[in-house]
Coordinates of C-alpha atoms in Angstrom, one line a residue:
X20 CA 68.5 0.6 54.8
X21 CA 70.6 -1.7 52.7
X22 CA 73.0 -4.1 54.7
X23 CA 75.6 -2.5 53.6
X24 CA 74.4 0.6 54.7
X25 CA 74.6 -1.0 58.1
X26 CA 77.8 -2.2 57.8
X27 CA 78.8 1.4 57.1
X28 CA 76.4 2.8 59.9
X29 CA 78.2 0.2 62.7
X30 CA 81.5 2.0 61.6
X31 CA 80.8 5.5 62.2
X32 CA 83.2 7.3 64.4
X33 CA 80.1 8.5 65.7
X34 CA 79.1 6.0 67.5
X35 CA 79.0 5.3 71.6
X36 CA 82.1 2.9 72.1
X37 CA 82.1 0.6 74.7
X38 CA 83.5 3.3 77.4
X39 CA 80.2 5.5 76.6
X40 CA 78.5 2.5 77.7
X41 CA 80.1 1.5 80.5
X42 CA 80.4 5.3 81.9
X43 CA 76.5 5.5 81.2
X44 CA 75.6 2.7 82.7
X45 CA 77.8 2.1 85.9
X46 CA 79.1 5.6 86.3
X47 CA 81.8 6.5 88.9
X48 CA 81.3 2.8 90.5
X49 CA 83.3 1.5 87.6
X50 CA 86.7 0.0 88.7
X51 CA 89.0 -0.8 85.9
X52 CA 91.5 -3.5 86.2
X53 CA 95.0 -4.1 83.7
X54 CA 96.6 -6.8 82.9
X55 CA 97.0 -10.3 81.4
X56 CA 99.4 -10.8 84.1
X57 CA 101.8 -12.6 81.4
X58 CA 102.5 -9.9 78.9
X59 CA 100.6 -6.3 79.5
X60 CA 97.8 -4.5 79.4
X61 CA 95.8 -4.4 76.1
X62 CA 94.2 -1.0 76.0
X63 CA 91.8 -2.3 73.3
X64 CA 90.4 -4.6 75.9
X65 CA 88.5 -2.1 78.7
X66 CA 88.2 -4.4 81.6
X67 CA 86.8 -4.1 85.5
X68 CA 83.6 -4.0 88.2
X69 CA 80.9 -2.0 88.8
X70 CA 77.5 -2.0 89.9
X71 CA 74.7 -1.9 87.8
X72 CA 71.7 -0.7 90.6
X73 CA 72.7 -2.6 93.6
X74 CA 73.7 -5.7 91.4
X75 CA 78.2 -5.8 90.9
X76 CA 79.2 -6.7 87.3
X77 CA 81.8 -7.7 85.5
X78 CA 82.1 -5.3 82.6
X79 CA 84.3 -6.3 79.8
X80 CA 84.3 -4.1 76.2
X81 CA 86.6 -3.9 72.9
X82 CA 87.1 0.2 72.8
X83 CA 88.0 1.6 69.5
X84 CA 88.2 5.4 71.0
X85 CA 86.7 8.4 70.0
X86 CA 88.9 10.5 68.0
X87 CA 92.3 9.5 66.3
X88 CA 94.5 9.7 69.2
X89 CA 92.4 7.2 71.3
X90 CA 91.8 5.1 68.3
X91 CA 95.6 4.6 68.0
X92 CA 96.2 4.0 71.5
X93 CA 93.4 1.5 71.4
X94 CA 94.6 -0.2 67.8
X95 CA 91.0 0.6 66.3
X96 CA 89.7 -2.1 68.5
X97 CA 91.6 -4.4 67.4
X98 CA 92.6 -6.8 70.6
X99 CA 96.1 -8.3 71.2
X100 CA 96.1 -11.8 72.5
X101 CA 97.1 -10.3 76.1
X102 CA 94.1 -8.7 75.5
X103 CA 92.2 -11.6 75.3
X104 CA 93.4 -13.0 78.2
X105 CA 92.9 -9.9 79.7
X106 CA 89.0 -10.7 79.5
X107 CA 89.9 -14.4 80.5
X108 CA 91.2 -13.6 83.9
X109 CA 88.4 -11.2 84.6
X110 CA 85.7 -13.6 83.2
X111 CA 87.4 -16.7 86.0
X112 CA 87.6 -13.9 88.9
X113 CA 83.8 -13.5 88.0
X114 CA 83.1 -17.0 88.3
X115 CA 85.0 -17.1 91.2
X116 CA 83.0 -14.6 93.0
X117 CA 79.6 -15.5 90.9
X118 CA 79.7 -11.9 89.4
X119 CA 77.6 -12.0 86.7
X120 CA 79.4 -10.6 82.9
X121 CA 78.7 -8.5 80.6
X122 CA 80.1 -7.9 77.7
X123 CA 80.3 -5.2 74.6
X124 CA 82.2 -5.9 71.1
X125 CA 82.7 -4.0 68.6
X126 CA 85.9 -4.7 66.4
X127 CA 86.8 -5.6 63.1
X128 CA 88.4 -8.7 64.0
X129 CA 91.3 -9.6 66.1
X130 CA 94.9 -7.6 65.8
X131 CA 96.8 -9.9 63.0
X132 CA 100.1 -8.2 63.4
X133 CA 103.6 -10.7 63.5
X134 CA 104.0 -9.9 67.0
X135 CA 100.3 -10.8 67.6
X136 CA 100.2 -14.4 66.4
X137 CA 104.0 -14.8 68.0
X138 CA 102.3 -14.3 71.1
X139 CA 99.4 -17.0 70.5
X140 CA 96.7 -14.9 69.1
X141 CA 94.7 -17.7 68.1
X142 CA 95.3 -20.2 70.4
X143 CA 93.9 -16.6 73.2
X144 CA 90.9 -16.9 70.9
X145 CA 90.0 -20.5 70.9
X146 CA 91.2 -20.7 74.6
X147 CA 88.5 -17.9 75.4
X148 CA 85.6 -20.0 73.5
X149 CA 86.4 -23.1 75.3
X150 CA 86.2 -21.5 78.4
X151 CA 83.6 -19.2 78.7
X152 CA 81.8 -22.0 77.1
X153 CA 82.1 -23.6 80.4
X154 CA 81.5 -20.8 83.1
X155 CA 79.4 -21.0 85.7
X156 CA 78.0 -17.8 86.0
X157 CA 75.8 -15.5 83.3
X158 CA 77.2 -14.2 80.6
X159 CA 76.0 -11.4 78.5
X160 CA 77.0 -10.2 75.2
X161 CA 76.1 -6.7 73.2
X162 CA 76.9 -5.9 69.9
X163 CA 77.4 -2.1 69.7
X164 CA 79.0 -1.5 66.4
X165 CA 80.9 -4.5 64.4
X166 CA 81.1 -7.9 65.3
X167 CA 84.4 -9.2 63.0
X168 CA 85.1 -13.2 63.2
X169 CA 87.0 -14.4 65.9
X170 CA 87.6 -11.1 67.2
X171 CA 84.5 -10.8 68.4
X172 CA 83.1 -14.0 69.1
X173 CA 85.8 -14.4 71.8
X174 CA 83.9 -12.1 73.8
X175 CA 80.7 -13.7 72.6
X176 CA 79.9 -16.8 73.8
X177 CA 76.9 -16.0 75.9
X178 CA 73.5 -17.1 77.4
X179 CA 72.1 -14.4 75.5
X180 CA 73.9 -12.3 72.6
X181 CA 71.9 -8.4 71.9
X182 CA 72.8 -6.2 69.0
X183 CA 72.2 -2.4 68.6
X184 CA 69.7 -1.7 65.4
X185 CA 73.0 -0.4 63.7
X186 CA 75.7 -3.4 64.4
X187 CA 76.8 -6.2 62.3
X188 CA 78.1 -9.8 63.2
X189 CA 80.1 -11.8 59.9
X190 CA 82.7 -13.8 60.1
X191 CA 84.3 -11.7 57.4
X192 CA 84.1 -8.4 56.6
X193 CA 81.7 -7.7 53.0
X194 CA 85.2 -6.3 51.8
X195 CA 87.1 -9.6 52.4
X196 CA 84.1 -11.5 51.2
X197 CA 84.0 -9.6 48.0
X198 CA 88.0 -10.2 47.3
X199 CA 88.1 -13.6 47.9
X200 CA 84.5 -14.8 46.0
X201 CA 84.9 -12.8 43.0
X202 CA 88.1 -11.1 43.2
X203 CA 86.5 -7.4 43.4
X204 CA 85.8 -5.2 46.8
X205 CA 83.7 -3.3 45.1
X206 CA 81.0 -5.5 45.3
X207 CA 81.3 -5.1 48.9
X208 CA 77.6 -4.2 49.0
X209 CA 76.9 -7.7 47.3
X210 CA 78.4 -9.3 49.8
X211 CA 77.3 -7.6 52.5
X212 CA 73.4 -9.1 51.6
X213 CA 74.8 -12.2 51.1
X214 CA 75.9 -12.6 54.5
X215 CA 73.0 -12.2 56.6
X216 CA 75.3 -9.7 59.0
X217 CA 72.4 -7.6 60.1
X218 CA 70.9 -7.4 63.3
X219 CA 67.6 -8.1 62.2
X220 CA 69.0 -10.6 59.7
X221 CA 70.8 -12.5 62.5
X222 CA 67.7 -12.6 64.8
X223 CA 65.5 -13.9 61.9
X224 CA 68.3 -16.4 62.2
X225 CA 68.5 -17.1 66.0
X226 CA 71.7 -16.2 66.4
X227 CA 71.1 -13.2 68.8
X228 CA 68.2 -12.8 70.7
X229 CA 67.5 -9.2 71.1
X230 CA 67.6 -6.0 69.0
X231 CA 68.1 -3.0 71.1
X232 CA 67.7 0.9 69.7
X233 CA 70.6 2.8 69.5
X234 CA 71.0 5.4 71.9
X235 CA 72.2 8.8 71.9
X236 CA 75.0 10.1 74.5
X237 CA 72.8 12.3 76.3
X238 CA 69.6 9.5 75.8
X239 CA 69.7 8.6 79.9
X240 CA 65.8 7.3 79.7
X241 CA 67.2 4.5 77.0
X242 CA 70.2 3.6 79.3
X243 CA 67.6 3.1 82.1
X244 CA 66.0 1.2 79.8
X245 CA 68.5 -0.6 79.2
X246 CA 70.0 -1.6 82.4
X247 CA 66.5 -2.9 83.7
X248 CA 66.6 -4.9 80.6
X249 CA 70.2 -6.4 81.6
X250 CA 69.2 -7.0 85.2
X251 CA 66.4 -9.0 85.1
X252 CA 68.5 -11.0 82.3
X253 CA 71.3 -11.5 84.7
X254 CA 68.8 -12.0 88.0
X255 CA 66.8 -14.4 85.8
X256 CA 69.9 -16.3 85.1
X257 CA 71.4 -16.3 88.6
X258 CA 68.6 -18.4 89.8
X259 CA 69.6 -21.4 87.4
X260 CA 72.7 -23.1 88.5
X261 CA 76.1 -23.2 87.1
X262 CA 76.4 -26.6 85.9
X263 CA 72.6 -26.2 84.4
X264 CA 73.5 -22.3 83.0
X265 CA 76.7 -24.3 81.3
X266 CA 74.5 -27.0 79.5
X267 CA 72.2 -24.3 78.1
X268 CA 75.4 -22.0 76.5
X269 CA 76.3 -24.7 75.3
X270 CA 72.8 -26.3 73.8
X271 CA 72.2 -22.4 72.6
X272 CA 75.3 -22.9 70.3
X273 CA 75.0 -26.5 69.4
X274 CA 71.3 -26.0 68.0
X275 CA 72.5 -22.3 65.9
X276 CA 71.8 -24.0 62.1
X277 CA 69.4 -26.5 62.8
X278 CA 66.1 -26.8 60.4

């Protein structure tokens, strides 16, 4: 598979979105909660609790929807700053309560509407990576379909960071790439090799630390699978301190690029 066969795979309206996730994994215990409590509620931005075993979470996912209608209602994934700060609050009540979070993006990037950067859409962004930088309880990221520059990475900045076999991670889509290196999108594909978006290209690179196999709807052994996976992550992580779990976020990023 090319990587811009990838990049086409981690868009298919086929795949799980983060609801199929969450619904899979915490089932009826999930408890969503609304609100920025500024602005409103950014349905892009699925926030709340459950508990994954006996263990409560802090669940957090970019939804694109399903069909058309959803994907309207939830602007393709594409998160408002309220959305953002949506996560934010439920990220601090987290800490507050030493709940760990998880987290799942997929989005093309951040909604860059007028009414969007009126509202402070990138200082939500930055505000998000300065803080979860800082929190005091584990944070986990998945990549389930596409990771898209500051859209994503404000829901990213995690002890560990997963992708599905099928995701991608750029800071600009192969499309954008394309136009702006040599004026052409059709070399999309081009671009798309060029930068190193894949999951396994991305691993190679240390930038994520695990590659999980994307599972079907119906798949309940991989969701088992994969919620003894997140567990032991999360119970591992628990045991380290807050201040110490802070200072190794923040070495994971600072040493991203190094020889």
């Amino acid at each position: 598979m090319s990587a811009y066969d990838n990049v086409l795979a981690a868009r298919s309206t086929n795949k799980l979105t983060s609801l199929d996730y969450i619904n899979a994994l915490f089932g009826d215990s999930f408890i969503e909660l609304h609100g920025d409590r500024n602005f409103a509620d950014d349905k892009a931005v699925v926030g709340g609790v459950g508990m994954l075993n006996n263990m409560p979470v802090t669940v957090i996912g970019l939804e694109k929807g399903r069909n058309t209608k959803e994907r309207m209602e939830r602007n393709f994934g594409a998160a408002h700053p309220e959305g953002y700060r949506k996560a934010l609050r439920l990220m601090k009540q987290a800490e507050k309560f030493h709940r760990p979070i998880l987290c799942f993006v997929d989005t093309s990037g951040a909604f860059c509407g007028i009414g969007a950067e009126e509202r402070g859409q990138g200082h939500a962004i930055a505000t998000n990576l300065m803080e979860m930088m800082a929190l005091k309880t584990p944070v986990l990221s998945v990549f389930i379909g596409e990771g898209g520059s500051g859209g994503a990475i404000a829901l990213a900045v995690a002890d560990e960071v997963w992708m599905m076999e099928n995701s991608v991670y750029s800071v600009i889509s192969p499309e954008g790439c394309a136009s702006i290196l040599w004026k052409d999108s059709s070399k999309a594909a081009e671009a798309a090799e060029c930068l190193k978006m894949t999951a396994k290209d991305l691993f190679e690179l240390g930038v994520v630390e695990r590659i999980l196999r994307e599972p079907k709807a119906s798949d309940q052994k991989m969701f088992e699978s994969m919620k003894l996976l997140i567990c032991r992550t999360f119970e591992k992580n628990l045991a380290v301190s807050g201040e110490d779990l802070a200072k190794l976020r923040y070495h994971r990023f600072r040493k991203i690029g190094q020889q």
